[in-house]
Short mmCIF file of C-alpha atoms in Angstrom, two decimals:
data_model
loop_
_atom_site.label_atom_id
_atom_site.label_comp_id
_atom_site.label_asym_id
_atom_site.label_seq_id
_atom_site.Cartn_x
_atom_site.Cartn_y
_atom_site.Cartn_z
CA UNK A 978 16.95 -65.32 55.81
CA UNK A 979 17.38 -68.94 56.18
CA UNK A 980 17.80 -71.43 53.12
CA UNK A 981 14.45 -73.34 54.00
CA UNK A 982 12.89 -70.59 54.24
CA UNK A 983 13.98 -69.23 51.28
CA UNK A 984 13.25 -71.99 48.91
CA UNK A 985 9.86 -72.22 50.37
CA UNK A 986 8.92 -68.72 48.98
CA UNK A 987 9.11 -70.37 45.41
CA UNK A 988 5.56 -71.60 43.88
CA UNK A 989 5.14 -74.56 42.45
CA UNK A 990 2.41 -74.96 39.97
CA UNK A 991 2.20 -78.12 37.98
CA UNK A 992 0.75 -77.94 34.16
CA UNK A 993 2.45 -74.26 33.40
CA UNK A 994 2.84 -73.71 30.64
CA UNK A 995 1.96 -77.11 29.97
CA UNK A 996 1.00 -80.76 31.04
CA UNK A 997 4.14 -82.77 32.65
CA UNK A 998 5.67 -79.19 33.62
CA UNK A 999 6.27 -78.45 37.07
CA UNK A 1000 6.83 -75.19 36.86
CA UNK A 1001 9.08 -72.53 39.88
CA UNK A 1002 7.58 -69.59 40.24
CA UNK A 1003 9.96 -67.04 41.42
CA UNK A 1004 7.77 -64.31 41.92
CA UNK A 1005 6.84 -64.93 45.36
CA UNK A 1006 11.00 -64.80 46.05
CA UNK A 1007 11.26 -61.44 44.08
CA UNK A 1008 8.09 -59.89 46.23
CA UNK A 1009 9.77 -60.75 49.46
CA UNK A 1010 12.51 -57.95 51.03
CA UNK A 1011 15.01 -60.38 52.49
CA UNK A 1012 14.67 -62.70 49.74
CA UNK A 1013 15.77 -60.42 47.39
CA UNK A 1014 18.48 -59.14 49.56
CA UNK A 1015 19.59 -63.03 50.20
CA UNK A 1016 20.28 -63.48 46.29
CA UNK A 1017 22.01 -60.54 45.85
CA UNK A 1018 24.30 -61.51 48.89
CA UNK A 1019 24.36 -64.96 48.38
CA UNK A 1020 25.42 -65.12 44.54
CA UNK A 1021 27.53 -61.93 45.37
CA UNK A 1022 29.46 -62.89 48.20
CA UNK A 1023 30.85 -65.92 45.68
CA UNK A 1024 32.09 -63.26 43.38
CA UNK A 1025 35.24 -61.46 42.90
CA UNK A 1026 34.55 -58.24 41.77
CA UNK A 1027 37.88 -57.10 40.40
CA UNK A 1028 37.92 -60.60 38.04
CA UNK A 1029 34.67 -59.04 36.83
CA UNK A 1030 34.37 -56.29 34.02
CA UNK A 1031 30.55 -56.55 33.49
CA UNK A 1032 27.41 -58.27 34.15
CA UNK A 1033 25.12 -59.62 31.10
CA UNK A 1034 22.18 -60.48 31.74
CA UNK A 1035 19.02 -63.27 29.82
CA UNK A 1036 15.86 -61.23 29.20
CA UNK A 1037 13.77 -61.05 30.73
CA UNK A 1038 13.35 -62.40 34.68
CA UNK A 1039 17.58 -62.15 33.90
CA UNK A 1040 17.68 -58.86 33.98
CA UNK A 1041 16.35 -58.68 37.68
CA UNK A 1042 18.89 -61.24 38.70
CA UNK A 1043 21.77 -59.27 36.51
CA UNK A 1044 21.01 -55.66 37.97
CA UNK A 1045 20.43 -56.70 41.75
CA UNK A 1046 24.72 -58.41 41.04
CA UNK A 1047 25.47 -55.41 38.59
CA UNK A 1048 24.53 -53.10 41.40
CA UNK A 1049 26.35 -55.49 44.17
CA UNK A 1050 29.22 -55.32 41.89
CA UNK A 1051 29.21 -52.18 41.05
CA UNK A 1052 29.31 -53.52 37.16
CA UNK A 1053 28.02 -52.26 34.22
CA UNK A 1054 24.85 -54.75 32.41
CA UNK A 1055 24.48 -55.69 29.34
CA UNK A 1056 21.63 -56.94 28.30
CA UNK A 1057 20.81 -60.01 25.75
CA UNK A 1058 17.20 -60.24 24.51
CA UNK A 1059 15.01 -61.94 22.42
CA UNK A 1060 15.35 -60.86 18.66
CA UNK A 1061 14.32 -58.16 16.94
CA UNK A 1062 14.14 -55.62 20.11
CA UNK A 1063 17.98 -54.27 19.87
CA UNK A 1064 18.85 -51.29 17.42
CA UNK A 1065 21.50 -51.13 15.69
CA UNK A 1066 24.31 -53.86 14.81
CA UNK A 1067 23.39 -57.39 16.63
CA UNK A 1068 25.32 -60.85 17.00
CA UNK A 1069 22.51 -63.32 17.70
CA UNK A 1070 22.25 -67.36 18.39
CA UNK A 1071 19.38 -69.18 17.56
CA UNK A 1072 18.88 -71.96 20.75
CA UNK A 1073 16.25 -74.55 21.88
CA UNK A 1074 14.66 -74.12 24.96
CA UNK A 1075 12.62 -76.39 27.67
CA UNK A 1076 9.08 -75.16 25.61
CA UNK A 1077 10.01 -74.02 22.08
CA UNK A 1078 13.15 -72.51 20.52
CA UNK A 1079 14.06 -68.78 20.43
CA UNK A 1080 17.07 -66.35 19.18
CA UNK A 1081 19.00 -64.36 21.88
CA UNK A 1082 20.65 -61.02 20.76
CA UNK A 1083 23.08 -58.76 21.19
CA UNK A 1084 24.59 -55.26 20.39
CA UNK A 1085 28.03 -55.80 18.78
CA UNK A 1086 29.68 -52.61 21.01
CA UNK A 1087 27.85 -54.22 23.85
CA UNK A 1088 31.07 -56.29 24.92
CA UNK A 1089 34.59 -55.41 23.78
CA UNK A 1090 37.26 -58.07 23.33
CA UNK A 1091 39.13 -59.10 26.73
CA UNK A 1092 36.32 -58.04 28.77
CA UNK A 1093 35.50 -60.47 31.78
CA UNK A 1094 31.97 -60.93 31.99
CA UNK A 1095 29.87 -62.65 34.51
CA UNK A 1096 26.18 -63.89 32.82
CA UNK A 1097 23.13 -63.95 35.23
CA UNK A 1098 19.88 -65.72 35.08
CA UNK A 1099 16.74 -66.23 37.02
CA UNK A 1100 16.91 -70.39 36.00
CA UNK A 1101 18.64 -72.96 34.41
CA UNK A 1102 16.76 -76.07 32.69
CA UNK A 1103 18.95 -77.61 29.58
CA UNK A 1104 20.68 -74.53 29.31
CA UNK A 1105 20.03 -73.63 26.10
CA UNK A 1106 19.50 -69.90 26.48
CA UNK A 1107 22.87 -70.06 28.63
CA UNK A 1108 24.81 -71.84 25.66
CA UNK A 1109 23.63 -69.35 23.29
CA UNK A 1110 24.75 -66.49 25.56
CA UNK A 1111 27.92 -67.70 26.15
CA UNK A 1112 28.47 -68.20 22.33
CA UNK A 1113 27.98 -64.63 21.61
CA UNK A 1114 30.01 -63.57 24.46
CA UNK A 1115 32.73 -65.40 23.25
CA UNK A 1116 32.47 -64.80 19.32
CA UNK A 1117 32.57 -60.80 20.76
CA UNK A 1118 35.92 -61.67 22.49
CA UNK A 1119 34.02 -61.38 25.49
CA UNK A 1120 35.80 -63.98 28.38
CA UNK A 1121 33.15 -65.94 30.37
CA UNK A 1122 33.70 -65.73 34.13
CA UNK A 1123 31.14 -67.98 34.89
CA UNK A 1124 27.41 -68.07 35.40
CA UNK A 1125 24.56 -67.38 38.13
CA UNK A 1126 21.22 -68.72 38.71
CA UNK A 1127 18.41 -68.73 41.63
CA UNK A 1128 17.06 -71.88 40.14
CA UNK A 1129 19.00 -75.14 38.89
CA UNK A 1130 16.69 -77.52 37.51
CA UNK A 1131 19.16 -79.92 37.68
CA UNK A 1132 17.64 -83.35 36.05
CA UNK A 1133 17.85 -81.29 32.59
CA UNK A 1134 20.83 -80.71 32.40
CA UNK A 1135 21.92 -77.26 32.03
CA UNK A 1136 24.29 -76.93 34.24
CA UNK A 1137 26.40 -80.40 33.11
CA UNK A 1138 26.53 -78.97 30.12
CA UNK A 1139 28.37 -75.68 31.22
CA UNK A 1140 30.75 -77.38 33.27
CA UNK A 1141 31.61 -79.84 30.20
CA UNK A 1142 32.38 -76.68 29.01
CA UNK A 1143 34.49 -75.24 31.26
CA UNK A 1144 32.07 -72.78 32.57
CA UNK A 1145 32.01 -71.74 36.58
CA UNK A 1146 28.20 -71.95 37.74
CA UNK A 1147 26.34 -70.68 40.88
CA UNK A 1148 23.33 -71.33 42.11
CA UNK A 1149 21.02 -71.17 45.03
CA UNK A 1150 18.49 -73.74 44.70
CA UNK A 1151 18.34 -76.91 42.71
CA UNK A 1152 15.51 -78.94 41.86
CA UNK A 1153 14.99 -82.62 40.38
CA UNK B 150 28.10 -38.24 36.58
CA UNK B 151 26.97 -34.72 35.40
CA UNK B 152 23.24 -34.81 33.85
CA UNK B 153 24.44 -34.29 30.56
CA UNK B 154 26.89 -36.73 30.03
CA UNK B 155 24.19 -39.15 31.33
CA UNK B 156 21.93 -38.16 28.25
CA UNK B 157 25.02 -38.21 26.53
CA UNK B 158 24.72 -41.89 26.81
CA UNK B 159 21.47 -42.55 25.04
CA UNK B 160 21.38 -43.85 21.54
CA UNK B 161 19.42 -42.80 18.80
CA UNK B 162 18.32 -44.54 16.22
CA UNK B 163 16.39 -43.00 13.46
CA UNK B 164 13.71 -46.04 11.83
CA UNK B 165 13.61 -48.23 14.39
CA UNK B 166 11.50 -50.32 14.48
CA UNK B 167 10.16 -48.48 11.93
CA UNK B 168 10.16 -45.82 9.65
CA UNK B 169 9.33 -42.36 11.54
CA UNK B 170 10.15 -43.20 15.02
CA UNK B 171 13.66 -41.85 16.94
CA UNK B 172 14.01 -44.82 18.82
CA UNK B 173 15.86 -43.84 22.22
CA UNK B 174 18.28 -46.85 22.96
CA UNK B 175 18.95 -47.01 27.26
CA UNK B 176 21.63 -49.96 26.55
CA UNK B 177 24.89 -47.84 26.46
CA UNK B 178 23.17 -46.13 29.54
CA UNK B 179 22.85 -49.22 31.41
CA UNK B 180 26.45 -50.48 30.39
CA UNK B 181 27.85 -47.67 32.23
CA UNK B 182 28.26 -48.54 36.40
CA UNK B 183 28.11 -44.71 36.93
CA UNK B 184 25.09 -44.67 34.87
CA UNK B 185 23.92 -47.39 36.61
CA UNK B 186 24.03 -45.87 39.89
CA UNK B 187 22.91 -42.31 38.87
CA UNK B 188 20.07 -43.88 37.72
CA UNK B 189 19.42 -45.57 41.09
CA UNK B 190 20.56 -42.54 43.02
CA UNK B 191 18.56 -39.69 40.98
CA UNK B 192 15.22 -41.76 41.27
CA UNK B 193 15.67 -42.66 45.10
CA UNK B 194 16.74 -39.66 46.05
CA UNK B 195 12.85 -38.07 45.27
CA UNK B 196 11.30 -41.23 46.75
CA UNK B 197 10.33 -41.54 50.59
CA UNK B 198 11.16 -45.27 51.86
CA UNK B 199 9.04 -45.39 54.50
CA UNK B 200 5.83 -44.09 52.10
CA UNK B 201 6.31 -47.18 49.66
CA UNK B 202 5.91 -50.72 50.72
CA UNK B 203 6.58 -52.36 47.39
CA UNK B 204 8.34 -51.78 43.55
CA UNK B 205 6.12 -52.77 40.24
CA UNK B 206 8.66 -53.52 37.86
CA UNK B 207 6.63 -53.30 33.61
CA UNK B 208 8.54 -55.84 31.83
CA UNK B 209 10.75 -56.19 30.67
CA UNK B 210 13.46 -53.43 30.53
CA UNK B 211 11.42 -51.85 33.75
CA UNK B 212 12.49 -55.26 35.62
CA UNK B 213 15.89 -53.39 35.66
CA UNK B 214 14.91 -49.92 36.72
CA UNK B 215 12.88 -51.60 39.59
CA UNK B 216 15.70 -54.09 40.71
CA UNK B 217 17.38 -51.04 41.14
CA UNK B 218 15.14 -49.37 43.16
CA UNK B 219 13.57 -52.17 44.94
CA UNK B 220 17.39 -52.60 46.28
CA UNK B 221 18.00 -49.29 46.97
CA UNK B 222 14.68 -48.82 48.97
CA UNK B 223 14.59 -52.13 50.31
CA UNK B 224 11.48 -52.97 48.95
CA UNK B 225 9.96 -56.01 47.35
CA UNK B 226 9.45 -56.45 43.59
CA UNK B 227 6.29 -57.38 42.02
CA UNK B 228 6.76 -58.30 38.14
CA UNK B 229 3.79 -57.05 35.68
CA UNK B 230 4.28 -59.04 32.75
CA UNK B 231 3.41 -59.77 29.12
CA UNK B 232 0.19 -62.22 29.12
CA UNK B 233 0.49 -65.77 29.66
CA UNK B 234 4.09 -65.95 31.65
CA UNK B 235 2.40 -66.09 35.08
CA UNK B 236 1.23 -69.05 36.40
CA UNK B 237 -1.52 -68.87 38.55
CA UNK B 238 -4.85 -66.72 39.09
CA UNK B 239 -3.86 -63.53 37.47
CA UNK B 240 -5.66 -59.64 36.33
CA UNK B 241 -4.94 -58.36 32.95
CA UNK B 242 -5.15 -55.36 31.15
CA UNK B 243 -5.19 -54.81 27.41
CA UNK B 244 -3.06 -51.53 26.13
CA UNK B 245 -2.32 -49.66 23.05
CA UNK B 246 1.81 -49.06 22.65
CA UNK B 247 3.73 -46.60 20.40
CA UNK B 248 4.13 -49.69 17.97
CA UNK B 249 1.05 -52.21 18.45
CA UNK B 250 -1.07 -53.27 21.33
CA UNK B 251 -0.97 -56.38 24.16
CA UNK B 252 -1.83 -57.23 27.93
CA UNK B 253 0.15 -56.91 31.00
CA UNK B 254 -0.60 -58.95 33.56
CA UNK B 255 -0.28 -59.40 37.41
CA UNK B 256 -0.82 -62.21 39.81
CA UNK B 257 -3.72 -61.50 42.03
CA UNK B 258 -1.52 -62.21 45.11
CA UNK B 259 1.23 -59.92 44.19
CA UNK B 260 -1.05 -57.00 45.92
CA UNK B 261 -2.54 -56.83 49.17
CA UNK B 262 -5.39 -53.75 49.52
CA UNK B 263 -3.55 -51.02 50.98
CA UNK B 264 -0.55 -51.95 49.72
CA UNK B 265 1.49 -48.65 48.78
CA UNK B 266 3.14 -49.36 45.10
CA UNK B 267 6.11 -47.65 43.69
CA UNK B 268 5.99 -47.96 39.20
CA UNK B 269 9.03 -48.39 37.54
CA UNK B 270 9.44 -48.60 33.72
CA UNK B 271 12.30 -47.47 31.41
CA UNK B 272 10.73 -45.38 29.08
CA UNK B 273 7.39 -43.53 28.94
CA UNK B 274 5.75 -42.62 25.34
CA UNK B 275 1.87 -42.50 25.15
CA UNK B 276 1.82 -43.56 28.54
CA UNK B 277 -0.69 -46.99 27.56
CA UNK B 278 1.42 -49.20 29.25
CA UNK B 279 1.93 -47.05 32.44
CA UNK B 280 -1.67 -46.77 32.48
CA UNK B 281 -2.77 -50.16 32.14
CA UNK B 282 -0.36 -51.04 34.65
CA UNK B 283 -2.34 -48.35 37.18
CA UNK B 284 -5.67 -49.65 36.70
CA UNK B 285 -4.90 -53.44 37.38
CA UNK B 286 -2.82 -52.05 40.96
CA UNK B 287 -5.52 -50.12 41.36
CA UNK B 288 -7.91 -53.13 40.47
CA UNK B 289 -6.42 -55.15 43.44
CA UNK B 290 -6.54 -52.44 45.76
CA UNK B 291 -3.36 -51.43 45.61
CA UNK B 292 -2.26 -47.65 46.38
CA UNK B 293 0.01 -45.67 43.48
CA UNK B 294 2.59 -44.04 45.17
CA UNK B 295 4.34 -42.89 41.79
CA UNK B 296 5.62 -43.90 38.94
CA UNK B 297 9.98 -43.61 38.04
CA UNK B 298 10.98 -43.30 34.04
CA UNK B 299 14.68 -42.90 33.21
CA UNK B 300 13.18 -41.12 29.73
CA UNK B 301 10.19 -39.10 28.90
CA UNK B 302 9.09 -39.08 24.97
CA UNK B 303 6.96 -35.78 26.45
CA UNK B 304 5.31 -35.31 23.23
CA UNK B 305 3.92 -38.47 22.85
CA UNK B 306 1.67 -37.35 26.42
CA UNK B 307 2.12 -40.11 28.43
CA UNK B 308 3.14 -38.05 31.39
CA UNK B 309 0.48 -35.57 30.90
CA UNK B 310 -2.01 -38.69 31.12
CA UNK B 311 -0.56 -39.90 34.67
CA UNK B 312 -0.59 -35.84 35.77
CA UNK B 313 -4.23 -35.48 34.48
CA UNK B 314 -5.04 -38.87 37.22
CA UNK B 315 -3.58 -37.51 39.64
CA UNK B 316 -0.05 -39.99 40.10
CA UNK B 317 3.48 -38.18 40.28
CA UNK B 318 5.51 -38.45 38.37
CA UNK B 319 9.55 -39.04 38.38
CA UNK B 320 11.95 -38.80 35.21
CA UNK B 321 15.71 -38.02 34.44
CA UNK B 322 15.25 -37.16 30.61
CA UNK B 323 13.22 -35.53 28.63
CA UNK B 324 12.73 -35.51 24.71
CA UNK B 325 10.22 -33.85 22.35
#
């Protein structure tokens, strides 16, 4: 699949969830065969999998982007989720995110110290939600290998901010 | 992986969310990459490619057993979703879970009539969700193919449900 094409399968619907929001609407990538195949190729193919132990990925549309590289990898996936919906023993972050602010989760055993893990989202805006991730990977011992988005919204942000860290990023599309 | 180091891998946690229920945890499942692909491999292998033309993924752990079997199959994904995260025209169903009720929701472009669906969710309990899910594919025009669990709470007669309308039904564990 070709990159124009690709970025034209992505919706754009102004006003969601509301006004002054343009929002990208990645279903209309995730229903399409070779679109599917072309993120899990392209995102992949700038991967090393033996610097990789596992793949963690942002509930929710994360977890699509985080099994299609788990799989490519051949990785384990850990997931981090919204509060409350992990048993057991949790590190969480609160963050702030482009509509409202949220608490990201995750099982203590999830990640053991040392282990190289590569975190996977569907988009990036300020990168909140990637900050918070990364701050639990790291207070777990966990070492950051770098991130991966479909979607850089890059006037917000997010992205500047992990590389001020330090942080690796990939991504496939970027937006003003 | 032998089948019974793959339930091995469950958790169980007694009173949670609340008191009474054995919750069945799939995250040490999912950190595992052999788990990970006998998950991927167990399901496909009962599936015929060429009889499915697209995955329904039931957020949001099912957005990681369909990833996996959208890839595997080569099929697109189409995300049913917790109300109010689509944008566009959209169908809804309302549903009664183990622990509450809510919608799930679909865009109304997602299915074409005729269109052969594949289900994919975790976990089935009373089978609610599952259900609702049916009804709005069904609502578009869309053909059930089957529906893919990794775990079956059997007693709770969700799979009996699906049986009694007909849909098969595909999962690797079983508990009372």
């Amino acid at each position: 699949m070709q990159d124009n094409v690709f970025k034209s399968l992505v919706g754009l619907w102004p006003g969601f969830p509301r006004n002054g929001v343009l929002f990208k609407d990645i279903n209309p990538v995730l229903r399409n065969k070779e679109a599917l195949n072309y993120i899990t190729e392209r995102l992949g193919e700038q991967l090393v999998p033996n610097q990789i132990d596992m793949v963690a990925a942002i509930e929710s549309r994360g977890f699509i982007i985080g099994s299609l590289l788990a799989m490519k990898l051949n990785k384990g996936l850990i997931l981090m989720r919204k509060a409350g919906k992990l048993p057991g023993p949790t590190v969480s972050e609160p963050y702030n995110i482009e509509y409202g602010s949220a608490v990201l989760e995750v099982q203590i055993d999830a990640i053991k110290a040392g282990q190289r893990i590569l975190l996977a989202d569907d988009l990036i805006a300020t990168g909140g939600t990637a900050i918070a991730a990364a701050n639990i990977i790291q207070r777990l011992g966990g070492v950051i290998v770098g991130f991966v988005f479909v979607i850089d919204i890059k006037n917000l942000g997010g992205t500047a901010e992990l590389a001020k860290r330090g942080f690796k990023v990939n991504s496939l599309l970027e937006y003003d």
